Amino acid sequence: QKEVEQDPGPLSVPEGAIVSLNCTYSNSAFQYFMWYRQYSRKGPELLMYTYSSGNKEDGRFTAQVDKSSKYISLFIRDSQPSDSATYLCAMSAHSSASKIIFGSGTRLSIRP
Amino acid sequence: GAVVSQHPSWVICKSGTSVKIECRSLDFQATTMFWYRQFPKQSLMLMATSNEGSKATYEQGVEKDKFLINHASLTLSTLTVTSAHPEDSSFYICSARDLGLGKSSYNEQFFGPGTRLTVL
């Protein structure tokens, strides 16, 4: 079993829709949860990070962490064609951890 | 701030040759740099972690004699793929971390744009 599971998609939604991206994990030691966006042939860029359980909002993006269920989500409101990318969840156990474990990524396409 | 560059952005080489990829932190000092490999439609897999001035720590299954990592300064790390073979063709991404730029309780890694290696 992988430490982090993420549905690879592809996921295609119309512009303006609410997008829900999810990951599950098995390591209860994970404390830091991140979402990265990666455009084709580019390096990933950090969208949001959350420590422990709870919600965090940044503009059209909301990250949720449910440690009891080992389940994290990223919601994108009012989705735009420019949001089309691969979204990677990632997590690590400690604040100074040398290792981040990535999900396989979900390919998202927003149709105009 | 917190920009990481990689050079080259893409490279094609013949089987058996060696290829060097550079990773630079442009506006901060990177105490730690990481090298990842990403195959098509797959996630990033950590290859090794390097701290400035010390030997790199390789992940299980990564051949340290094949993937030579040097982190000689606080702004530069290099990955050399020696005796490259077609199965080494991949997208290689570096990231860098500086404790001084870390947000409270979290030390963010800043990723480079990646280097696409094709071995013929």
CSV table of C-alpha atoms in Angstrom, one decimal:
chain,number,residue,atom,x,y,z
A,1,GLN,CA,0.0,0.0,0.0
A,2,LYS,CA,1.3,3.4,-0.9
A,3,GLU,CA,1.7,5.9,1.9
A,4,VAL,CA,-0.3,8.5,-0.1
A,5,GLU,CA,-3.1,7.6,-2.5
A,6,GLN,CA,-4.5,10.1,-5.0
A,7,ASP,CA,-6.9,9.5,-7.9
A,8,PRO,CA,-4.9,10.3,-11.0
A,9,GLY,CA,-8.0,11.5,-12.9
A,10,PRO,CA,-8.2,13.0,-15.5
A,11,LEU,CA,-10.9,15.2,-14.1
A,12,SER,CA,-12.8,17.5,-16.5
A,13,VAL,CA,-15.2,20.1,-15.3
A,14,PRO,CA,-16.9,23.2,-16.9
A,15,GLU,CA,-15.6,26.6,-16.1
A,16,GLY,CA,-17.1,28.0,-12.9
A,17,ALA,CA,-17.7,24.6,-11.3
A,18,ILE,CA,-16.4,23.7,-7.8
A,19,VAL,CA,-13.6,21.2,-8.0
A,20,SER,CA,-12.9,18.7,-5.2
A,21,LEU,CA,-9.5,16.9,-5.1
A,22,ASN,CA,-8.7,14.3,-2.5
A,23,CYS,CA,-6.0,12.2,-1.0
A,24,THR,CA,-5.8,9.5,1.6
A,25,TYR,CA,-2.8,8.4,3.5
A,26,SER,CA,-1.8,5.7,5.9
A,27,ASN,CA,1.0,7.2,8.0
A,28,SER,CA,-0.5,8.7,11.2
A,29,ALA,CA,2.8,10.6,11.8
A,30,PHE,CA,2.1,13.0,9.0
A,31,GLN,CA,1.5,16.5,10.4
A,32,TYR,CA,2.0,18.8,7.5
A,33,PHE,CA,-0.2,18.6,4.4
A,34,MET,CA,0.5,20.5,1.2
A,35,TRP,CA,-1.1,20.9,-2.2
A,36,TYR,CA,1.1,21.7,-5.2
A,37,ARG,CA,0.1,22.7,-8.7
A,38,GLN,CA,2.2,21.5,-11.6
A,39,TYR,CA,1.8,22.7,-15.1
A,40,SER,CA,3.0,20.5,-17.9
A,41,ARG,CA,6.8,20.2,-18.0
A,42,LYS,CA,7.2,22.6,-15.1
A,43,GLY,CA,8.2,22.1,-11.5
A,44,PRO,CA,5.5,22.1,-8.8
A,45,GLU,CA,4.5,25.2,-7.0
A,46,LEU,CA,3.1,25.3,-3.5
A,47,LEU,CA,-0.5,26.3,-3.3
A,48,MET,CA,-1.4,25.7,0.3
A,49,TYR,CA,-0.1,24.0,3.4
A,50,THR,CA,-2.0,23.0,6.5
A,51,TYR,CA,-0.7,21.9,9.8
A,52,SER,CA,-2.7,19.1,11.5
A,53,SER,CA,-6.4,19.0,11.1
A,54,GLY,CA,-8.7,21.8,10.1
A,55,ASN,CA,-9.5,24.1,7.2
A,56,LYS,CA,-7.5,26.8,5.5
A,57,GLU,CA,-8.8,29.2,2.9
A,58,ASP,CA,-6.8,31.3,0.4
A,59,GLY,CA,-8.9,33.0,-2.2
A,60,ARG,CA,-10.7,30.5,-4.3
A,61,PHE,CA,-8.8,27.6,-2.7
A,62,THR,CA,-9.8,25.8,0.5
A,63,ALA,CA,-7.7,23.0,2.0
A,64,GLN,CA,-9.2,20.5,4.5
A,65,VAL,CA,-7.5,18.0,6.6
A,66,ASP,CA,-9.3,15.2,8.6
A,67,LYS,CA,-6.6,13.4,10.5
A,68,SER,CA,-9.1,11.0,12.1
A,69,SER,CA,-10.0,9.7,8.6
A,70,LYS,CA,-6.5,10.3,7.1
A,71,TYR,CA,-8.2,12.2,4.4
A,72,ILE,CA,-7.3,15.6,2.9
A,73,SER,CA,-9.1,17.7,0.3
A,74,LEU,CA,-8.6,20.7,-1.9
A,75,PHE,CA,-11.6,22.7,-3.1
A,76,ILE,CA,-11.4,25.1,-6.0
A,77,ARG,CA,-14.3,27.5,-6.3
A,78,ASP,CA,-15.2,29.4,-9.5
A,79,SER,CA,-12.8,27.2,-11.4
A,80,GLN,CA,-11.0,28.9,-14.4
A,81,PRO,CA,-9.3,27.4,-17.5
A,82,SER,CA,-6.0,28.6,-16.0
A,83,ASP,CA,-6.6,26.2,-13.1
A,84,SER,CA,-6.0,23.3,-15.6
A,85,ALA,CA,-3.0,21.5,-14.3
A,86,THR,CA,-1.9,18.5,-12.3
A,87,TYR,CA,-2.5,18.9,-8.6
A,88,LEU,CA,-0.3,17.0,-6.2
A,89,CYS,CA,-1.0,16.4,-2.6
A,90,ALA,CA,2.0,16.0,-0.3
A,91,MET,CA,2.7,15.5,3.3
A,92,SER,CA,5.5,15.2,5.8
A,93,ALA,CA,5.9,14.1,9.4
A,94,HIS,CA,7.9,16.9,11.0
A,95,SER,CA,8.5,20.6,10.5
A,96,SER,CA,12.2,20.0,9.7
A,97,ALA,CA,11.6,16.8,7.8
A,98,SER,CA,13.9,16.1,5.0
A,99,LYS,CA,11.3,14.1,3.1
A,100,ILE,CA,8.0,15.1,1.6
A,101,ILE,CA,5.8,12.2,0.3
A,102,PHE,CA,3.9,13.1,-2.8
A,103,GLY,CA,0.7,11.7,-4.2
A,104,SER,CA,0.6,10.7,-7.8
A,105,GLY,CA,-1.2,13.8,-8.8
A,106,THR,CA,-4.7,14.5,-10.3
A,107,ARG,CA,-4.9,15.9,-13.8
A,108,LEU,CA,-7.5,18.6,-13.9
A,109,SER,CA,-9.0,20.2,-17.0
A,110,ILE,CA,-11.4,23.2,-16.8
A,111,ARG,CA,-13.5,23.5,-20.0
A,112,PRO,CA,-14.3,27.0,-21.1
B,1,GLY,CA,12.1,35.8,-3.7
B,2,ALA,CA,12.8,32.1,-3.2
B,3,VAL,CA,13.6,31.3,-6.8
B,4,VAL,CA,15.3,28.1,-7.9
B,5,SER,CA,16.7,27.6,-11.4
B,6,GLN,CA,17.8,24.5,-13.2
B,7,HIS,CA,20.1,24.1,-16.2
B,8,PRO,CA,19.7,22.8,-18.7
B,9,SER,CA,15.9,22.7,-19.1
B,10,TRP,CA,16.2,19.8,-21.4
B,11,VAL,CA,19.0,17.6,-22.7
B,12,ILE,CA,19.4,14.7,-25.1
B,13,CYS,CA,22.4,12.5,-24.9
B,14,LYS,CA,23.6,9.2,-26.2
B,15,SER,CA,23.6,6.0,-24.1
B,16,GLY,CA,26.8,5.6,-22.1
B,17,THR,CA,27.5,9.3,-21.7
B,18,SER,CA,27.3,11.4,-18.6
B,19,VAL,CA,25.0,14.4,-18.1
B,20,LYS,CA,25.3,17.1,-15.4
B,21,ILE,CA,22.3,19.0,-14.2
B,22,GLU,CA,22.7,22.2,-12.1
B,23,CYS,CA,20.3,23.5,-9.5
B,24,ARG,CA,20.8,27.0,-8.2
B,25,SER,CA,19.0,29.0,-5.5
B,26,LEU,CA,19.0,32.5,-6.9
B,27,ASP,CA,18.0,34.7,-4.0
B,28,PHE,CA,18.6,32.7,-0.9
B,29,GLN,CA,21.0,30.3,0.6
B,30,ALA,CA,19.9,26.7,0.4
B,31,THR,CA,21.2,24.7,3.3
B,32,THR,CA,19.5,21.6,1.9
B,33,MET,CA,18.7,20.6,-1.6
B,34,PHE,CA,16.7,17.7,-2.9
B,35,TRP,CA,16.7,15.8,-6.1
B,36,TYR,CA,13.5,14.2,-7.4
B,37,ARG,CA,12.7,12.2,-10.5
B,38,GLN,CA,9.3,12.1,-12.2
B,39,PHE,CA,8.2,9.7,-14.8
B,40,PRO,CA,5.3,10.6,-17.1
B,41,LYS,CA,2.0,10.7,-15.3
B,42,GLN,CA,3.7,9.7,-12.1
B,43,SER,CA,4.5,11.5,-8.9
B,44,LEU,CA,7.8,13.0,-7.8
B,45,MET,CA,10.1,10.4,-6.2
B,46,LEU,CA,12.8,11.6,-4.0
B,47,MET,CA,16.2,10.4,-5.1
B,48,ALA,CA,18.5,12.1,-2.6
B,49,THR,CA,18.9,14.9,0.0
B,50,SER,CA,22.1,16.9,0.1
B,51,ASN,CA,23.3,19.3,2.7
B,52,GLU,CA,25.9,21.9,1.8
B,53,GLY,CA,29.4,20.6,2.4
B,54,SER,CA,28.5,17.0,3.2
B,55,LYS,CA,27.7,13.8,1.4
B,56,ALA,CA,24.2,13.3,-0.1
B,57,THR,CA,21.8,10.9,1.5
B,58,TYR,CA,20.3,8.6,-1.1
B,59,GLU,CA,16.9,7.0,-1.0
B,60,GLN,CA,16.6,3.2,-1.1
B,61,GLY,CA,17.1,1.9,-4.6
B,62,VAL,CA,18.9,4.9,-5.9
B,63,GLU,CA,22.5,4.1,-7.0
B,64,LYS,CA,24.8,6.7,-5.5
B,65,ASP,CA,27.6,5.8,-8.0
B,66,LYS,CA,25.3,6.4,-10.9
B,67,PHE,CA,23.7,9.6,-9.7
B,68,LEU,CA,26.5,11.7,-8.3
B,69,ILE,CA,25.4,14.7,-6.3
B,70,ASN,CA,27.5,17.6,-5.2
B,71,HIS,CA,26.4,20.5,-3.0
B,72,ALA,CA,29.6,22.5,-2.8
B,73,SER,CA,28.0,25.8,-2.0
B,74,LEU,CA,24.9,27.3,-0.5
B,75,THR,CA,23.5,28.2,-3.9
B,76,LEU,CA,24.5,25.3,-6.1
B,77,SER,CA,23.9,21.6,-6.3
B,78,THR,CA,24.7,19.4,-9.2
B,79,LEU,CA,23.3,16.0,-10.2
B,80,THR,CA,25.5,14.0,-12.6
B,81,VAL,CA,23.9,11.0,-14.3
B,82,THR,CA,26.8,8.7,-15.2
B,83,SER,CA,26.8,6.2,-18.0
B,84,ALA,CA,23.2,7.2,-18.9
B,85,HIS,CA,20.8,4.6,-20.3
B,86,PRO,CA,17.4,5.0,-22.0
B,87,GLU,CA,15.7,3.9,-18.7
B,88,ASP,CA,17.2,7.0,-17.1
B,89,SER,CA,15.1,9.2,-19.3
B,90,SER,CA,12.9,11.2,-17.0
B,91,PHE,CA,12.1,14.6,-15.6
B,92,TYR,CA,14.6,15.6,-12.9
B,93,ILE,CA,13.5,18.3,-10.5
B,94,CYS,CA,15.4,19.9,-7.7
B,95,SER,CA,14.2,21.7,-4.7
B,96,ALA,CA,15.9,23.9,-2.1
B,97,ARG,CA,15.1,24.8,1.5
B,98,ASP,CA,16.5,27.5,3.7
B,99,LEU,CA,15.6,27.5,7.3
B,100,GLY,CA,15.8,31.2,7.4
B,101,LEU,CA,12.9,31.5,5.0
B,102,GLY,CA,10.8,28.9,6.7
B,103,LYS,CA,7.3,29.8,7.7
B,104,SER,CA,6.5,29.2,11.3
B,105,SER,CA,6.8,25.5,12.0
B,106,TYR,CA,7.2,24.6,8.4
B,107,ASN,CA,10.2,24.8,6.2
B,108,GLU,CA,9.0,25.1,2.6
B,109,GLN,CA,10.8,23.5,-0.3
B,110,PHE,CA,11.1,25.7,-3.4
B,111,PHE,CA,11.1,23.7,-6.6
B,112,GLY,CA,13.1,24.4,-9.8
B,113,PRO,CA,11.5,24.2,-13.2
B,114,GLY,CA,12.9,20.7,-13.9
B,115,THR,CA,15.2,19.2,-16.5
B,116,ARG,CA,13.9,16.8,-19.1
B,117,LEU,CA,16.5,14.1,-19.9
B,118,THR,CA,16.2,11.9,-22.9
B,119,VAL,CA,18.8,9.2,-23.4
B,120,LEU,CA,18.9,7.7,-26.9
